[in-house]
PDB file of C-alpha atoms in Angstrom:
ATOM      1  CA  MET A   1      -3.189 -60.156  23.730  1.00  0.00           C
ATOM      2  CA  VAL A   2      -3.752 -57.416  26.297  1.00  0.00           C
ATOM      3  CA  ASP A   3      -1.667 -57.383  29.481  1.00  0.00           C
ATOM      4  CA  VAL A   4      -4.511 -56.720  31.929  1.00  0.00           C
ATOM      5  CA  LEU A   5      -8.223 -57.254  31.352  1.00  0.00           C
ATOM      6  CA  ILE A   6     -10.313 -55.441  33.971  1.00  0.00           C
ATOM      7  CA  LEU A   7     -13.814 -56.867  34.243  1.00  0.00           C
ATOM      8  CA  VAL A   8     -16.620 -54.308  34.568  1.00  0.00           C
ATOM      9  CA  PRO A   9     -20.412 -54.471  35.122  1.00  0.00           C
ATOM     10  CA  ALA A  10     -22.675 -56.486  32.834  1.00  0.00           C
ATOM     11  CA  ARG A  11     -24.045 -54.737  29.758  1.00  0.00           C
ATOM     12  CA  ASP A  12     -27.601 -55.107  31.039  1.00  0.00           C
ATOM     13  CA  GLU A  13     -26.864 -53.284  34.331  1.00  0.00           C
ATOM     14  CA  PRO A  14     -27.857 -49.694  33.381  1.00  0.00           C
ATOM     15  CA  ARG A  15     -27.471 -48.449  36.965  1.00  0.00           C
ATOM     16  CA  PHE A  16     -23.686 -48.790  36.595  1.00  0.00           C
ATOM     17  CA  ALA A  17     -23.398 -47.537  33.010  1.00  0.00           C
ATOM     18  CA  ASP A  18     -22.159 -44.045  33.863  1.00  0.00           C
ATOM     19  CA  SER A  19     -20.143 -44.783  36.991  1.00  0.00           C
ATOM     20  CA  TRP A  20     -17.606 -47.528  36.298  1.00  0.00           C
ATOM     21  CA  ASN A  21     -15.443 -45.791  33.683  1.00  0.00           C
ATOM     22  CA  PRO A  22     -13.841 -43.176  36.019  1.00  0.00           C
ATOM     23  CA  LEU A  23     -12.778 -45.954  38.400  1.00  0.00           C
ATOM     24  CA  PHE A  24     -11.509 -48.014  35.477  1.00  0.00           C
ATOM     25  CA  GLU A  25      -9.276 -45.119  34.453  1.00  0.00           C
ATOM     26  CA  ARG A  26      -8.075 -44.733  38.049  1.00  0.00           C
ATOM     27  CA  LEU A  27      -6.989 -48.378  38.081  1.00  0.00           C
ATOM     28  CA  ALA A  28      -5.597 -48.323  34.558  1.00  0.00           C
ATOM     29  CA  ALA A  29      -3.403 -45.216  34.994  1.00  0.00           C
ATOM     30  CA  PRO A  30      -0.723 -46.739  37.282  1.00  0.00           C
ATOM     31  CA  LEU A  31      -0.749 -49.935  35.181  1.00  0.00           C
ATOM     32  CA  ARG A  32      -0.153 -47.976  31.992  1.00  0.00           C
ATOM     33  CA  ALA A  33       2.620 -46.092  33.783  1.00  0.00           C
ATOM     34  CA  LYS A  34       4.332 -49.496  34.129  1.00  0.00           C
ATOM     35  CA  GLY A  35       4.023 -50.023  30.391  1.00  0.00           C
ATOM     36  CA  LEU A  36       1.071 -52.417  30.616  1.00  0.00           C
ATOM     37  CA  SER A  37      -1.791 -52.441  28.133  1.00  0.00           C
ATOM     38  CA  VAL A  38      -5.216 -52.400  29.782  1.00  0.00           C
ATOM     39  CA  ALA A  39      -8.686 -53.191  28.444  1.00  0.00           C
ATOM     40  CA  SER A  40     -12.178 -53.591  29.893  1.00  0.00           C
ATOM     41  CA  GLN A  41     -14.911 -56.152  29.342  1.00  0.00           C
ATOM     42  CA  PRO A  42     -18.198 -56.994  31.100  1.00  0.00           C
ATOM     43  CA  TRP A  43     -17.666 -59.861  33.515  1.00  0.00           C
ATOM     44  CA  THR A  44     -20.638 -61.654  32.003  1.00  0.00           C
ATOM     45  CA  ASP A  45     -18.859 -61.959  28.622  1.00  0.00           C
ATOM     46  CA  LYS A  46     -16.770 -65.033  27.893  1.00  0.00           C
ATOM     47  CA  VAL A  47     -13.075 -64.600  28.749  1.00  0.00           C
ATOM     48  CA  GLU A  48     -10.906 -66.487  26.286  1.00  0.00           C
ATOM     49  CA  LYS A  49      -7.743 -68.305  27.353  1.00  0.00           C
ATOM     50  CA  ASP A  50      -5.392 -66.177  25.202  1.00  0.00           C
ATOM     51  CA  GLN A  51      -7.260 -62.905  25.588  1.00  0.00           C
ATOM     52  CA  ALA A  52      -5.188 -61.412  28.408  1.00  0.00           C
ATOM     53  CA  ARG A  53      -2.099 -62.169  30.442  1.00  0.00           C
ATOM     54  CA  LEU A  54      -4.035 -61.337  33.628  1.00  0.00           C
ATOM     55  CA  VAL A  55      -7.720 -60.912  34.458  1.00  0.00           C
ATOM     56  CA  MET A  56      -8.903 -58.629  37.268  1.00  0.00           C
ATOM     57  CA  PRO A  57     -12.627 -58.587  38.217  1.00  0.00           C
ATOM     58  CA  SER A  58     -11.981 -55.286  39.992  1.00  0.00           C
ATOM     59  CA  LEU A  59     -15.155 -53.602  38.737  1.00  0.00           C
ATOM     60  CA  ALA A  60     -17.476 -56.613  38.457  1.00  0.00           C
ATOM     61  CA  TRP A  61     -20.224 -54.706  40.219  1.00  0.00           C
ATOM     62  CA  GLY A  62     -23.590 -56.412  40.529  1.00  0.00           C
ATOM     63  CA  TYR A  63     -22.252 -59.957  40.780  1.00  0.00           C
ATOM     64  CA  HIS A  64     -24.025 -60.437  44.120  1.00  0.00           C
ATOM     65  CA  GLY A  65     -27.394 -60.157  42.350  1.00  0.00           C
ATOM     66  CA  ARG A  66     -26.478 -62.878  39.823  1.00  0.00           C
ATOM     67  CA  GLN A  67     -25.069 -65.531  42.117  1.00  0.00           C
ATOM     68  CA  ASP A  68     -25.466 -68.580  39.891  1.00  0.00           C
ATOM     69  CA  GLU A  69     -23.945 -66.728  36.952  1.00  0.00           C
ATOM     70  CA  TRP A  70     -21.102 -65.435  39.108  1.00  0.00           C
ATOM     71  CA  PHE A  71     -20.150 -68.808  40.533  1.00  0.00           C
ATOM     72  CA  GLY A  72     -20.366 -70.296  37.057  1.00  0.00           C
ATOM     73  CA  PHE A  73     -18.015 -67.583  35.811  1.00  0.00           C
ATOM     74  CA  LEU A  74     -15.502 -68.435  38.550  1.00  0.00           C
ATOM     75  CA  ASP A  75     -15.775 -72.119  37.656  1.00  0.00           C
ATOM     76  CA  GLY A  76     -14.974 -71.204  34.046  1.00  0.00           C
ATOM     77  CA  LEU A  77     -11.846 -69.272  35.019  1.00  0.00           C
ATOM     78  CA  GLU A  78     -10.537 -72.324  36.860  1.00  0.00           C
ATOM     79  CA  ARG A  79     -11.576 -74.787  34.157  1.00  0.00           C
ATOM     80  CA  ASP A  80      -9.911 -72.783  31.398  1.00  0.00           C
ATOM     81  CA  GLY A  81      -6.727 -72.115  33.384  1.00  0.00           C
ATOM     82  CA  ILE A  82      -7.044 -68.334  33.102  1.00  0.00           C
ATOM     83  CA  ARG A  83      -4.600 -66.341  35.225  1.00  0.00           C
ATOM     84  CA  VAL A  84      -6.477 -64.120  37.682  1.00  0.00           C
ATOM     85  CA  ALA A  85      -5.080 -61.444  40.005  1.00  0.00           C
ATOM     86  CA  ASN A  86      -6.643 -63.163  43.032  1.00  0.00           C
ATOM     87  CA  PRO A  87      -7.295 -66.910  42.704  1.00  0.00           C
ATOM     88  CA  ALA A  88     -10.782 -67.924  41.609  1.00  0.00           C
ATOM     89  CA  ASP A  89     -11.212 -70.240  44.595  1.00  0.00           C
ATOM     90  CA  VAL A  90     -10.399 -67.368  46.956  1.00  0.00           C
ATOM     91  CA  MET A  91     -12.940 -65.120  45.224  1.00  0.00           C
ATOM     92  CA  ARG A  92     -15.534 -67.891  45.496  1.00  0.00           C
ATOM     93  CA  TRP A  93     -14.816 -68.144  49.240  1.00  0.00           C
ATOM     94  CA  ASN A  94     -14.917 -64.340  49.589  1.00  0.00           C
ATOM     95  CA  SER A  95     -18.246 -64.082  47.758  1.00  0.00           C
ATOM     96  CA  THR A  96     -20.185 -65.493  50.710  1.00  0.00           C
ATOM     97  CA  LYS A  97     -19.771 -63.575  53.943  1.00  0.00           C
ATOM     98  CA  THR A  98     -19.780 -66.696  56.079  1.00  0.00           C
ATOM     99  CA  TYR A  99     -16.015 -66.415  55.585  1.00  0.00           C
ATOM    100  CA  LEU A 100     -16.221 -64.064  58.591  1.00  0.00           C
ATOM    101  CA  VAL A 101     -17.191 -66.974  60.834  1.00  0.00           C
ATOM    102  CA  GLU A 102     -14.365 -69.050  59.380  1.00  0.00           C
ATOM    103  CA  LEU A 103     -11.768 -66.315  59.938  1.00  0.00           C
ATOM    104  CA  ALA A 104     -12.960 -65.833  63.524  1.00  0.00           C
ATOM    105  CA  GLY A 105     -12.474 -69.559  64.066  1.00  0.00           C
ATOM    106  CA  LYS A 106      -8.864 -69.145  62.968  1.00  0.00           C
ATOM    107  CA  GLY A 107      -8.215 -66.453  65.571  1.00  0.00           C
ATOM    108  CA  ALA A 108      -8.700 -63.327  63.457  1.00  0.00           C
ATOM    109  CA  PRO A 109     -10.381 -60.357  65.204  1.00  0.00           C
ATOM    110  CA  VAL A 110     -13.859 -60.336  63.647  1.00  0.00           C
ATOM    111  CA  VAL A 111     -17.101 -58.538  64.531  1.00  0.00           C
ATOM    112  CA  PRO A 112     -19.277 -61.192  66.257  1.00  0.00           C
ATOM    113  CA  THR A 113     -21.324 -62.852  63.519  1.00  0.00           C
ATOM    114  CA  HIS A 114     -24.196 -65.331  63.456  1.00  0.00           C
ATOM    115  CA  ALA A 115     -24.963 -67.049  60.135  1.00  0.00           C
ATOM    116  CA  HIS A 116     -28.369 -68.545  59.231  1.00  0.00           C
ATOM    117  CA  ASP A 117     -29.589 -70.243  56.071  1.00  0.00           C
ATOM    118  CA  ALA A 118     -33.160 -69.118  56.754  1.00  0.00           C
ATOM    119  CA  LEU A 119     -33.576 -66.074  58.981  1.00  0.00           C
ATOM    120  CA  THR A 120     -36.333 -65.764  61.585  1.00  0.00           C
ATOM    121  CA  LEU A 121     -37.214 -63.188  64.220  1.00  0.00           C
ATOM    122  CA  GLU A 122     -36.267 -65.798  66.816  1.00  0.00           C
ATOM    123  CA  HIS A 123     -32.709 -65.811  65.441  1.00  0.00           C
ATOM    124  CA  VAL A 124     -32.552 -62.032  65.734  1.00  0.00           C
ATOM    125  CA  GLN A 125     -33.935 -62.024  69.281  1.00  0.00           C
ATOM    126  CA  ALA A 126     -31.364 -64.645  70.291  1.00  0.00           C
ATOM    127  CA  ALA A 127     -28.603 -62.490  68.811  1.00  0.00           C
ATOM    128  CA  PHE A 128     -29.584 -59.538  71.043  1.00  0.00           C
ATOM    129  CA  ASP A 129     -28.929 -61.665  74.100  1.00  0.00           C
ATOM    130  CA  ALA A 130     -25.791 -63.311  72.738  1.00  0.00           C
ATOM    131  CA  PHE A 131     -24.213 -59.986  71.770  1.00  0.00           C
ATOM    132  CA  GLY A 132     -25.557 -58.062  74.768  1.00  0.00           C
ATOM    133  CA  VAL A 133     -26.984 -55.261  72.618  1.00  0.00           C
ATOM    134  CA  ASP A 134     -30.357 -53.730  71.820  1.00  0.00           C
ATOM    135  CA  GLU A 135     -29.742 -53.223  68.107  1.00  0.00           C
ATOM    136  CA  VAL A 136     -28.281 -55.487  65.420  1.00  0.00           C
ATOM    137  CA  VAL A 137     -27.465 -55.310  61.724  1.00  0.00           C
ATOM    138  CA  VAL A 138     -28.898 -57.968  59.420  1.00  0.00           C
ATOM    139  CA  LYS A 139     -27.427 -58.503  55.946  1.00  0.00           C
ATOM    140  CA  PRO A 140     -27.443 -61.139  53.179  1.00  0.00           C
ATOM    141  CA  GLN A 141     -24.630 -63.678  53.093  1.00  0.00           C
ATOM    142  CA  VAL A 142     -23.936 -62.643  49.486  1.00  0.00           C
ATOM    143  CA  SER A 143     -24.167 -58.883  49.164  1.00  0.00           C
ATOM    144  CA  ALA A 144     -22.404 -55.680  48.206  1.00  0.00           C
ATOM    145  CA  GLY A 145     -22.984 -51.984  48.735  1.00  0.00           C
ATOM    146  CA  SER A 146     -25.249 -52.545  51.774  1.00  0.00           C
ATOM    147  CA  HIS A 147     -27.871 -54.259  49.593  1.00  0.00           C
ATOM    148  CA  GLU A 148     -30.753 -55.550  51.768  1.00  0.00           C
ATOM    149  CA  THR A 149     -28.829 -54.550  54.892  1.00  0.00           C
ATOM    150  CA  ILE A 150     -30.992 -53.276  57.749  1.00  0.00           C
ATOM    151  CA  ARG A 151     -30.771 -52.231  61.398  1.00  0.00           C
ATOM    152  CA  VAL A 152     -33.144 -54.020  63.753  1.00  0.00           C
ATOM    153  CA  LYS A 153     -34.013 -53.053  67.313  1.00  0.00           C
ATOM    154  CA  ARG A 154     -35.522 -55.376  69.907  1.00  0.00           C
ATOM    155  CA  HIS A 155     -39.005 -56.465  68.842  1.00  0.00           C
ATOM    156  CA  GLY A 156     -38.455 -54.808  65.469  1.00  0.00           C
ATOM    157  CA  SER A 157     -39.312 -56.256  62.050  1.00  0.00           C
ATOM    158  CA  LEU A 158     -37.157 -57.685  59.253  1.00  0.00           C
ATOM    159  CA  GLU A 159     -38.878 -55.592  56.578  1.00  0.00           C
ATOM    160  CA  GLY A 160     -36.429 -54.652  53.821  1.00  0.00           C
ATOM    161  CA  GLY A 161     -33.909 -57.216  54.970  1.00  0.00           C
ATOM    162  CA  PRO A 162     -32.534 -60.315  53.265  1.00  0.00           C
ATOM    163  CA  SER A 163     -34.934 -62.878  51.867  1.00  0.00           C
ATOM    164  CA  GLY A 164     -32.395 -65.715  51.861  1.00  0.00           C
ATOM    165  CA  PRO A 165     -29.341 -66.774  53.884  1.00  0.00           C
ATOM    166  CA  ALA A 166     -28.331 -63.993  56.251  1.00  0.00           C
ATOM    167  CA  LEU A 167     -25.839 -62.759  58.820  1.00  0.00           C
ATOM    168  CA  ILE A 168     -26.556 -61.009  62.120  1.00  0.00           C
ATOM    169  CA  GLN A 169     -24.022 -58.713  63.771  1.00  0.00           C
ATOM    170  CA  PRO A 170     -24.252 -56.211  66.634  1.00  0.00           C
ATOM    171  CA  PHE A 171     -24.793 -52.618  65.582  1.00  0.00           C
ATOM    172  CA  LEU A 172     -21.588 -50.758  66.404  1.00  0.00           C
ATOM    173  CA  PRO A 173     -21.909 -47.048  67.320  1.00  0.00           C
ATOM    174  CA  ALA A 174     -18.392 -46.442  65.986  1.00  0.00           C
ATOM    175  CA  VAL A 175     -19.766 -46.486  62.438  1.00  0.00           C
ATOM    176  CA  GLY A 176     -21.149 -42.963  62.917  1.00  0.00           C
ATOM    177  CA  GLU A 177     -18.314 -41.756  65.169  1.00  0.00           C
ATOM    178  CA  GLU A 178     -14.760 -42.590  64.100  1.00  0.00           C
ATOM    179  CA  GLY A 179     -16.179 -44.715  61.289  1.00  0.00           C
ATOM    180  CA  GLU A 180     -14.872 -47.717  59.411  1.00  0.00           C
ATOM    181  CA  LEU A 181     -11.164 -48.030  58.678  1.00  0.00           C
ATOM    182  CA  SER A 182     -10.106 -49.514  55.338  1.00  0.00           C
ATOM    183  CA  LEU A 183      -6.535 -50.730  54.947  1.00  0.00           C
ATOM    184  CA  PHE A 184      -5.174 -51.647  51.515  1.00  0.00           C
ATOM    185  CA  PHE A 185      -2.594 -54.341  50.898  1.00  0.00           C
ATOM    186  CA  PHE A 186      -0.804 -55.271  47.683  1.00  0.00           C
ATOM    187  CA  ASP A 187       1.010 -58.608  47.701  1.00  0.00           C
ATOM    188  CA  GLY A 188       0.469 -58.650  51.447  1.00  0.00           C
ATOM    189  CA  GLN A 189       2.246 -55.330  52.004  1.00  0.00           C
ATOM    190  CA  PHE A 190       0.395 -52.387  53.527  1.00  0.00           C
ATOM    191  CA  SER A 191      -0.042 -49.450  51.149  1.00  0.00           C
ATOM    192  CA  HIS A 192      -2.475 -46.869  52.522  1.00  0.00           C
ATOM    193  CA  ALA A 193      -5.655 -46.431  54.545  1.00  0.00           C
ATOM    194  CA  VAL A 194      -8.820 -44.362  54.618  1.00  0.00           C
ATOM    195  CA  THR A 195     -11.666 -43.828  57.055  1.00  0.00           C
ATOM    196  CA  LYS A 196     -15.293 -43.953  55.983  1.00  0.00           C
ATOM    197  CA  VAL A 197     -17.828 -42.314  58.316  1.00  0.00           C
ATOM    198  CA  ALA A 198     -21.589 -42.613  57.880  1.00  0.00           C
ATOM    199  CA  VAL A 199     -23.740 -39.499  57.869  1.00  0.00           C
ATOM    200  CA  ALA A 200     -25.736 -38.741  60.998  1.00  0.00           C
ATOM    201  CA  GLY A 201     -28.507 -41.266  61.541  1.00  0.00           C
ATOM    202  CA  ASP A 202     -27.228 -43.764  58.980  1.00  0.00           C
ATOM    203  CA  PHE A 203     -24.990 -46.832  59.292  1.00  0.00           C
ATOM    204  CA  ARG A 204     -23.877 -47.239  55.667  1.00  0.00           C
ATOM    205  CA  VAL A 205     -20.412 -45.824  55.077  1.00  0.00           C
ATOM    206  CA  GLN A 206     -20.312 -46.082  51.274  1.00  0.00           C
ATOM    207  CA  PRO A 207     -19.940 -42.768  49.403  1.00  0.00           C
ATOM    208  CA  GLN A 208     -23.191 -43.405  47.495  1.00  0.00           C
ATOM    209  CA  PHE A 209     -25.001 -43.145  50.851  1.00  0.00           C
ATOM    210  CA  GLY A 210     -23.206 -39.952  51.832  1.00  0.00           C
ATOM    211  CA  GLY A 211     -20.339 -41.569  53.731  1.00  0.00           C
ATOM    212  CA  GLN A 212     -17.321 -39.304  54.122  1.00  0.00           C
ATOM    213  CA  VAL A 213     -13.920 -40.673  53.062  1.00  0.00           C
ATOM    214  CA  SER A 214     -10.587 -39.298  54.265  1.00  0.00           C
ATOM    215  CA  GLU A 215      -7.002 -40.489  54.315  1.00  0.00           C
ATOM    216  CA  ILE A 216      -5.534 -41.658  57.616  1.00  0.00           C
ATOM    217  CA  ALA A 217      -2.405 -43.208  59.055  1.00  0.00           C
ATOM    218  CA  PRO A 218      -3.619 -46.309  60.917  1.00  0.00           C
ATOM    219  CA  GLU A 219      -2.539 -47.026  64.473  1.00  0.00           C
ATOM    220  CA  ARG A 220      -0.333 -50.043  65.051  1.00  0.00           C
ATOM    221  CA  GLU A 221      -3.222 -51.905  66.712  1.00  0.00           C
ATOM    222  CA  ALA A 222      -5.350 -51.603  63.581  1.00  0.00           C
ATOM    223  CA  LEU A 223      -2.490 -52.527  61.278  1.00  0.00           C
ATOM    224  CA  ARG A 224      -1.786 -55.664  63.302  1.00  0.00           C
ATOM    225  CA  ALA A 225      -5.478 -56.622  63.263  1.00  0.00           C
ATOM    226  CA  ALA A 226      -5.497 -56.352  59.467  1.00  0.00           C
ATOM    227  CA  GLU A 227      -2.350 -58.446  59.218  1.00  0.00           C
ATOM    228  CA  MET A 228      -3.971 -61.123  61.401  1.00  0.00           C
ATOM    229  CA  VAL A 229      -6.928 -61.230  59.024  1.00  0.00           C
ATOM    230  CA  LEU A 230      -4.687 -61.754  55.998  1.00  0.00           C
ATOM    231  CA  GLU A 231      -2.674 -64.398  57.848  1.00  0.00           C
ATOM    232  CA  ALA A 232      -5.892 -66.259  58.673  1.00  0.00           C
ATOM    233  CA  ALA A 233      -7.033 -65.996  55.037  1.00  0.00           C
ATOM    234  CA  GLY A 234      -3.820 -67.814  54.206  1.00  0.00           C
ATOM    235  CA  GLU A 235      -3.659 -67.050  50.477  1.00  0.00           C
ATOM    236  CA  PRO A 236      -1.361 -64.732  48.489  1.00  0.00           C
ATOM    237  CA  LEU A 237      -3.465 -61.792  47.334  1.00  0.00           C
ATOM    238  CA  THR A 238      -2.483 -59.307  44.645  1.00  0.00           C
ATOM    239  CA  TYR A 239      -4.882 -56.790  46.180  1.00  0.00           C
ATOM    240  CA  ALA A 240      -7.018 -56.778  49.303  1.00  0.00           C
ATOM    241  CA  ARG A 241      -9.019 -54.293  51.312  1.00  0.00           C
ATOM    242  CA  VAL A 242      -9.456 -54.987  55.019  1.00  0.00           C
ATOM    243  CA  ASP A 243     -12.372 -53.080  56.561  1.00  0.00           C
ATOM    244  CA  LEU A 244     -12.086 -52.689  60.323  1.00  0.00           C
ATOM    245  CA  ILE A 245     -14.295 -51.055  62.922  1.00  0.00           C
ATOM    246  CA  ARG A 246     -13.903 -50.504  66.637  1.00  0.00           C
ATOM    247  CA  GLY A 247     -15.973 -53.202  68.294  1.00  0.00           C
ATOM    248  CA  LEU A 248     -17.946 -53.290  71.514  1.00  0.00           C
ATOM    249  CA  GLU A 249     -14.724 -54.011  73.402  1.00  0.00           C
ATOM    250  CA  HIS A 250     -13.109 -50.965  71.740  1.00  0.00           C
ATOM    251  CA  THR A 251     -10.618 -53.035  69.744  1.00  0.00           C
ATOM    252  CA  PRO A 252     -10.417 -53.117  65.920  1.00  0.00           C
ATOM    253  CA  GLN A 253     -12.453 -55.937  64.394  1.00  0.00           C
ATOM    254  CA  LEU A 254     -13.020 -57.092  60.836  1.00  0.00           C
ATOM    255  CA  MET A 255     -16.195 -55.970  59.093  1.00  0.00           C
ATOM    256  CA  GLU A 256     -15.286 -57.142  55.593  1.00  0.00           C
ATOM    257  CA  LEU A 257     -12.338 -58.585  53.694  1.00  0.00           C
ATOM    258  CA  GLU A 258     -12.736 -57.518  50.067  1.00  0.00           C
ATOM    259  CA  VAL A 259     -10.650 -59.322  47.431  1.00  0.00           C
ATOM    260  CA  ILE A 260     -13.025 -59.231  44.429  1.00  0.00           C
ATOM    261  CA  GLU A 261     -14.040 -55.704  43.439  1.00  0.00           C
ATOM    262  CA  PRO A 262     -13.053 -53.332  46.246  1.00  0.00           C
ATOM    263  CA  ASP A 263     -12.636 -49.626  45.620  1.00  0.00           C
ATOM    264  CA  LEU A 264      -8.891 -49.286  46.248  1.00  0.00           C
ATOM    265  CA  PHE A 265      -9.060 -45.490  46.770  1.00  0.00           C
ATOM    266  CA  LEU A 266      -5.762 -45.100  44.888  1.00  0.00           C
ATOM    267  CA  GLU A 267      -6.261 -41.338  44.944  1.00  0.00           C
ATOM    268  CA  HIS A 268      -5.345 -41.552  48.642  1.00  0.00           C
ATOM    269  CA  ALA A 269      -2.191 -43.632  48.056  1.00  0.00           C
ATOM    270  CA  HIS A 270       1.013 -41.603  48.484  1.00  0.00           C
ATOM    271  CA  ASP A 271       2.585 -43.466  45.559  1.00  0.00           C
ATOM    272  CA  HIS A 272      -0.493 -42.911  43.354  1.00  0.00           C
ATOM    273  CA  GLY A 273      -0.904 -46.654  42.858  1.00  0.00           C
ATOM    274  CA  ALA A 274       2.709 -47.650  42.110  1.00  0.00           C
ATOM    275  CA  ALA A 275       2.635 -50.482  44.677  1.00  0.00           C
ATOM    276  CA  PHE A 276      -0.641 -51.725  43.195  1.00  0.00           C
ATOM    277  CA  ALA A 277       0.855 -51.726  39.694  1.00  0.00           C
ATOM    278  CA  ALA A 278       4.004 -53.518  40.894  1.00  0.00           C
ATOM    279  CA  ALA A 279       1.855 -56.251  42.464  1.00  0.00           C
ATOM    280  CA  VAL A 280      -0.053 -56.656  39.198  1.00  0.00           C
ATOM    281  CA  VAL A 281       3.218 -56.962  37.265  1.00  0.00           C
ATOM    282  CA  ARG A 282       4.319 -59.729  39.650  1.00  0.00           C
ATOM    283  CA  ALA A 283       0.936 -61.465  39.238  1.00  0.00           C
ATOM    284  CA  ILE A 284       1.412 -61.467  35.471  1.00  0.00           C
ATOM    285  CA  GLY A 285       4.728 -63.232  36.078  1.00  0.00           C
TER     286      GLY A 285
END
């Protein structure tokens, strides 16, 4: 039995074939430093009950494009009583971005968000007025890596946007200025933070779109906002990434809470991932 099984992209996802292994090694290094054995397996393969002491879907890229399969996989983890770093029911909840509306309802600072099962131009036009802006961002309710995410101006089209259930949020100029702030927590304790700034003219902060990543010490206001998000989530999390951005009122607001397969940017952690590894050890029990 291996100590930690890190789940990686499906075998039939060639777009990820050459990119997941370096991140696997980045996650595995601090775990091995704690004396843990680490292995990888595609998330689409069957995980056996006695295969690993702990399962981490930390590199299960592409799950958003295989929703039925993904939710079935989570059901299987629960049914078989497999120990997972973050609970399967929490990952199921986190898979659909309507959790943003739920967290806002619990008092967490969240970017204003409208959710629709079937998106129309009328919904988008109504959002302009509700948010008091002339440009919005439209994205699928289940998505990753800015897939099918578009910017829409007044009287614009939804070409290239989501074909199913969607979210509408105001476009925030901060994304190309100070950028998005990602704070990393292990067992609820803050570890480190980075900023991600989109290139000029874009709104996607991911490195694959040219976003620039740099280490930063977050201000107390941002740290408190992230803590409020985790308090509203209400579940113990071995690892979590809280993505904040300065909203229209110039206060930090939640863009995403990532508890499934976030890049933890351990290369920017002062302890090189020791806190992450300690949280994993505690999750193993």
